[in-house]
Amino acid sequence: MKNKKWLYSLGAAILLALLILAYFTVMRAQDRFFKCDTEIHFENSKSNSLIDANTSLLLTSNSMAILDVNGVITKDGVDFNVNRKVYFIYNRESHGDYYYFKRVKEEDYATTNSASSELFNDIMFGNKKDFYMSITSLGNGGYELSEMIFPVVVCYSKRI
């Protein structure tokens, strides 16, 4: 009789330990995804162009990032549609809170009057293929994305 109680207690303890381990594994996996949404307005006075767009940045646990940009680029008074996804490989640098982003692919989904890739890359990234960016929590779901010491955008993130 005592052996049965002892075995049931041991089984319950092992089951409880497995449930706790599964809970922490799921919670840790959820923290590996980061999605941040914002509206942007960038101007480039040298090329007389600007972009107004809604953006979403998604960082995944497998070091892949996707930037989704939907809006309008204006160049010399002419409007061009922007509906693009830009894919990056990223990794965290060993010094500080910076992430290294390297562009690997770009997809254009605009069906009419699409902005050229050159114009989009000039105004959005300054024609850079890679860059360093920090992501700093501002509290209440807000984050500041900065390229080295220069703030780029403030965005809002909700847990996904």
mmCIF file of N, CA and C in Angstrom, residues 50-111:
data_model
loop_
_atom_site.group_PDB
_atom_site.id
_atom_site.type_symbol
_atom_site.label_atom_id
_atom_site.label_comp_id
_atom_site.label_asym_id
_atom_site.label_seq_id
_atom_site.Cartn_x
_atom_site.Cartn_y
_atom_site.Cartn_z
ATOM 1 N N LEU A 50 10.987 61.519 -51.129
ATOM 2 C CA LEU A 50 10.523 61.189 -49.779
ATOM 3 C C LEU A 50 9.685 59.925 -49.832
ATOM 4 N N ILE A 51 9.547 59.290 -48.670
ATOM 5 C CA ILE A 51 8.724 58.081 -48.553
ATOM 6 C C ILE A 51 7.787 58.243 -47.368
ATOM 7 N N ASP A 52 6.533 57.929 -47.580
ATOM 8 C CA ASP A 52 5.522 57.816 -46.532
ATOM 9 C C ASP A 52 5.015 56.391 -46.587
ATOM 10 N N ALA A 53 5.159 55.649 -45.486
ATOM 11 C CA ALA A 53 4.790 54.232 -45.541
ATOM 12 C C ALA A 53 4.482 53.682 -44.157
ATOM 13 N N ASN A 54 3.731 52.605 -44.150
ATOM 14 C CA ASN A 54 3.541 51.781 -42.961
ATOM 15 C C ASN A 54 4.547 50.650 -43.053
ATOM 16 N N THR A 55 5.219 50.366 -41.948
ATOM 17 C CA THR A 55 6.229 49.314 -41.963
ATOM 18 C C THR A 55 6.015 48.347 -40.811
ATOM 19 N N SER A 56 6.463 47.127 -41.028
ATOM 20 C CA SER A 56 6.507 46.107 -39.983
ATOM 21 C C SER A 56 7.859 45.425 -40.072
ATOM 22 N N LEU A 57 8.522 45.322 -38.945
ATOM 23 C CA LEU A 57 9.793 44.608 -38.863
ATOM 24 C C LEU A 57 9.561 43.363 -38.030
ATOM 25 N N LEU A 58 9.906 42.201 -38.592
ATOM 26 C CA LEU A 58 9.749 40.926 -37.895
ATOM 27 C C LEU A 58 11.111 40.268 -37.784
ATOM 28 N N LEU A 59 11.541 39.991 -36.557
ATOM 29 C CA LEU A 59 12.775 39.243 -36.307
ATOM 30 C C LEU A 59 12.366 37.858 -35.840
ATOM 31 N N THR A 60 12.903 36.831 -36.473
ATOM 32 C CA THR A 60 12.558 35.461 -36.110
ATOM 33 C C THR A 60 13.712 34.816 -35.352
ATOM 34 N N SER A 61 13.438 33.662 -34.787
ATOM 35 C CA SER A 61 14.439 32.982 -33.971
ATOM 36 C C SER A 61 15.557 32.361 -34.790
ATOM 37 N N ASN A 62 15.382 32.253 -36.093
ATOM 38 C CA ASN A 62 16.430 31.633 -36.905
ATOM 39 C C ASN A 62 17.291 32.669 -37.621
ATOM 40 N N SER A 63 17.449 33.840 -36.998
ATOM 41 C CA SER A 63 18.307 34.922 -37.501
ATOM 42 C C SER A 63 17.856 35.466 -38.846
ATOM 43 N N MET A 64 16.569 35.403 -39.108
ATOM 44 C CA MET A 64 16.005 35.965 -40.332
ATOM 45 C C MET A 64 15.118 37.133 -39.937
ATOM 46 N N ALA A 65 15.195 38.218 -40.694
ATOM 47 C CA ALA A 65 14.356 39.388 -40.450
ATOM 48 C C ALA A 65 13.637 39.748 -41.743
ATOM 49 N N ILE A 66 12.416 40.239 -41.593
ATOM 50 C CA ILE A 66 11.620 40.664 -42.740
ATOM 51 C C ILE A 66 11.109 42.070 -42.455
ATOM 52 N N LEU A 67 11.340 42.978 -43.396
ATOM 53 C CA LEU A 67 10.807 44.330 -43.320
ATOM 54 C C LEU A 67 9.740 44.457 -44.398
ATOM 55 N N ASP A 68 8.515 44.737 -43.981
ATOM 56 C CA ASP A 68 7.390 44.899 -44.902
ATOM 57 C C ASP A 68 7.095 46.388 -44.999
ATOM 58 N N VAL A 69 7.131 46.953 -46.215
ATOM 59 C CA VAL A 69 6.948 48.389 -46.430
ATOM 60 C C VAL A 69 5.811 48.597 -47.423
ATOM 61 N N ASN A 70 4.795 49.372 -47.013
ATOM 62 C CA ASN A 70 3.646 49.686 -47.873
ATOM 63 C C ASN A 70 3.396 51.184 -47.822
ATOM 64 N N GLY A 71 3.486 51.856 -48.980
ATOM 65 C CA GLY A 71 3.256 53.289 -48.996
ATOM 66 C C GLY A 71 3.550 53.902 -50.344
ATOM 67 N N VAL A 72 4.061 55.139 -50.299
ATOM 68 C CA VAL A 72 4.313 55.918 -51.508
ATOM 69 C C VAL A 72 5.677 56.583 -51.411
ATOM 70 N N ILE A 73 6.432 56.530 -52.499
ATOM 71 C CA ILE A 73 7.657 57.315 -52.644
ATOM 72 C C ILE A 73 7.357 58.432 -53.636
ATOM 73 N N THR A 74 7.732 59.653 -53.271
ATOM 74 C CA THR A 74 7.573 60.793 -54.169
ATOM 75 C C THR A 74 8.953 61.249 -54.603
ATOM 76 N N LYS A 75 9.161 61.313 -55.906
ATOM 77 C CA LYS A 75 10.444 61.749 -56.479
ATOM 78 C C LYS A 75 10.147 62.837 -57.496
ATOM 79 N N ASP A 76 10.657 64.044 -57.246
ATOM 80 C CA ASP A 76 10.447 65.189 -58.139
ATOM 81 C C ASP A 76 8.965 65.395 -58.454
ATOM 82 N N GLY A 77 8.108 65.245 -57.427
ATOM 83 C CA GLY A 77 6.681 65.477 -57.591
ATOM 84 C C GLY A 77 5.898 64.320 -58.179
ATOM 85 N N VAL A 78 6.546 63.221 -58.524
ATOM 86 C CA VAL A 78 5.869 62.047 -59.091
ATOM 87 C C VAL A 78 5.768 60.970 -58.009
ATOM 88 N N ASP A 79 4.561 60.413 -57.827
ATOM 89 C CA ASP A 79 4.335 59.375 -56.814
ATOM 90 C C ASP A 79 4.540 57.984 -57.404
ATOM 91 N N PHE A 80 5.205 57.121 -56.616
ATOM 92 C CA PHE A 80 5.422 55.724 -56.987
ATOM 93 C C PHE A 80 4.928 54.844 -55.846
ATOM 94 N N ASN A 81 4.282 53.743 -56.185
ATOM 95 C CA ASN A 81 3.784 52.804 -55.176
ATOM 96 C C ASN A 81 4.926 51.974 -54.601
ATOM 97 N N VAL A 82 4.816 51.712 -53.302
ATOM 98 C CA VAL A 82 5.780 50.840 -52.625
ATOM 99 C C VAL A 82 4.999 49.758 -51.900
ATOM 100 N N ASN A 83 5.268 48.525 -52.245
ATOM 101 C CA ASN A 83 4.700 47.367 -51.564
ATOM 102 C C ASN A 83 5.778 46.286 -51.633
ATOM 103 N N ARG A 84 6.711 46.331 -50.686
ATOM 104 C CA ARG A 84 7.894 45.469 -50.752
ATOM 105 C C ARG A 84 8.122 44.731 -49.448
ATOM 106 N N LYS A 85 8.773 43.601 -49.610
ATOM 107 C CA LYS A 85 9.316 42.860 -48.470
ATOM 108 C C LYS A 85 10.813 42.765 -48.698
ATOM 109 N N VAL A 86 11.556 43.118 -47.666
ATOM 110 C CA VAL A 86 13.009 43.042 -47.723
ATOM 111 C C VAL A 86 13.441 42.029 -46.670
ATOM 112 N N TYR A 87 14.242 41.066 -47.087
ATOM 113 C CA TYR A 87 14.689 39.994 -46.199
ATOM 114 C C TYR A 87 16.132 40.246 -45.783
ATOM 115 N N PHE A 88 16.404 40.005 -44.502
ATOM 116 C CA PHE A 88 17.731 40.205 -43.934
ATOM 117 C C PHE A 88 18.160 38.952 -43.187
ATOM 118 N N ILE A 89 19.447 38.794 -43.070
ATOM 119 C CA ILE A 89 20.039 37.882 -42.095
ATOM 120 C C ILE A 89 20.590 38.792 -41.009
ATOM 121 N N TYR A 90 20.352 38.453 -39.755
ATOM 122 C CA TYR A 90 20.867 39.299 -38.681
ATOM 123 C C TYR A 90 21.529 38.442 -37.615
ATOM 124 N N ASN A 91 22.436 39.068 -36.884
ATOM 125 C CA ASN A 91 23.000 38.427 -35.700
ATOM 126 C C ASN A 91 23.368 39.498 -34.696
ATOM 127 N N ARG A 92 23.423 39.102 -33.457
ATOM 128 C CA ARG A 92 23.731 40.036 -32.383
ATOM 129 C C ARG A 92 25.234 40.152 -32.259
ATOM 130 N N GLU A 93 25.702 41.376 -32.209
ATOM 131 C CA GLU A 93 27.133 41.614 -32.072
ATOM 132 C C GLU A 93 27.566 41.349 -30.631
ATOM 133 N N SER A 94 28.790 40.933 -30.478
ATOM 134 C CA SER A 94 29.284 40.591 -29.143
ATOM 135 C C SER A 94 29.540 41.833 -28.297
ATOM 136 N N HIS A 95 29.727 42.983 -28.925
ATOM 137 C CA HIS A 95 29.964 44.208 -28.159
ATOM 138 C C HIS A 95 28.716 45.089 -28.191
ATOM 139 N N GLY A 96 28.083 45.270 -27.039
ATOM 140 C CA GLY A 96 26.925 46.145 -26.959
ATOM 141 C C GLY A 96 25.625 45.481 -27.372
ATOM 142 N N ASP A 97 24.639 46.320 -27.562
ATOM 143 C CA ASP A 97 23.288 45.862 -27.884
ATOM 144 C C ASP A 97 22.959 46.038 -29.358
ATOM 145 N N TYR A 98 23.932 45.888 -30.216
ATOM 146 C CA TYR A 98 23.714 46.102 -31.641
ATOM 147 C C TYR A 98 23.489 44.791 -32.380
ATOM 148 N N TYR A 99 22.641 44.866 -33.378
ATOM 149 C CA TYR A 99 22.402 43.754 -34.286
ATOM 150 C C TYR A 99 23.000 44.117 -35.637
ATOM 151 N N TYR A 100 23.602 43.152 -36.285
ATOM 152 C CA TYR A 100 24.149 43.347 -37.621
ATOM 153 C C TYR A 100 23.137 42.799 -38.621
ATOM 154 N N PHE A 101 22.673 43.646 -39.531
ATOM 155 C CA PHE A 101 21.698 43.261 -40.549
ATOM 156 C C PHE A 101 22.361 43.264 -41.916
ATOM 157 N N LYS A 102 22.152 42.203 -42.680
ATOM 158 C CA LYS A 102 22.655 42.117 -44.052
ATOM 159 C C LYS A 102 21.484 41.764 -44.960
ATOM 160 N N ARG A 103 21.232 42.622 -45.953
ATOM 161 C CA ARG A 103 20.135 42.382 -46.892
ATOM 162 C C ARG A 103 20.461 41.212 -47.800
ATOM 163 N N VAL A 104 19.484 40.316 -47.972
ATOM 164 C CA VAL A 104 19.713 39.157 -48.834
ATOM 165 C C VAL A 104 18.724 39.070 -49.993
ATOM 166 N N LYS A 105 17.544 39.689 -49.855
ATOM 167 C CA LYS A 105 16.541 39.552 -50.912
ATOM 168 C C LYS A 105 15.506 40.661 -50.774
ATOM 169 N N GLU A 106 14.930 41.033 -51.913
ATOM 170 C CA GLU A 106 13.869 42.035 -51.917
ATOM 171 C C GLU A 106 12.790 41.587 -52.894
ATOM 172 N N GLU A 107 11.529 41.700 -52.472
ATOM 173 C CA GLU A 107 10.406 41.332 -53.331
ATOM 174 C C GLU A 107 9.489 42.529 -53.488
ATOM 175 N N ASP A 108 9.083 42.826 -54.726
ATOM 176 C CA ASP A 108 8.209 43.955 -55.042
ATOM 177 C C ASP A 108 6.828 43.413 -55.389
ATOM 178 N N TYR A 109 5.809 43.828 -54.613
ATOM 179 C CA TYR A 109 4.446 43.357 -54.842
ATOM 180 C C TYR A 109 3.545 44.419 -55.465
ATOM 181 N N ALA A 110 4.066 45.625 -55.707
ATOM 182 C CA ALA A 110 3.251 46.678 -56.320
ATOM 183 C C ALA A 110 2.932 46.277 -57.757
ATOM 184 N N THR A 111 1.680 46.443 -58.145
ATOM 185 C CA THR A 111 1.266 46.008 -59.484
ATOM 186 C C THR A 111 1.304 47.133 -60.509
#
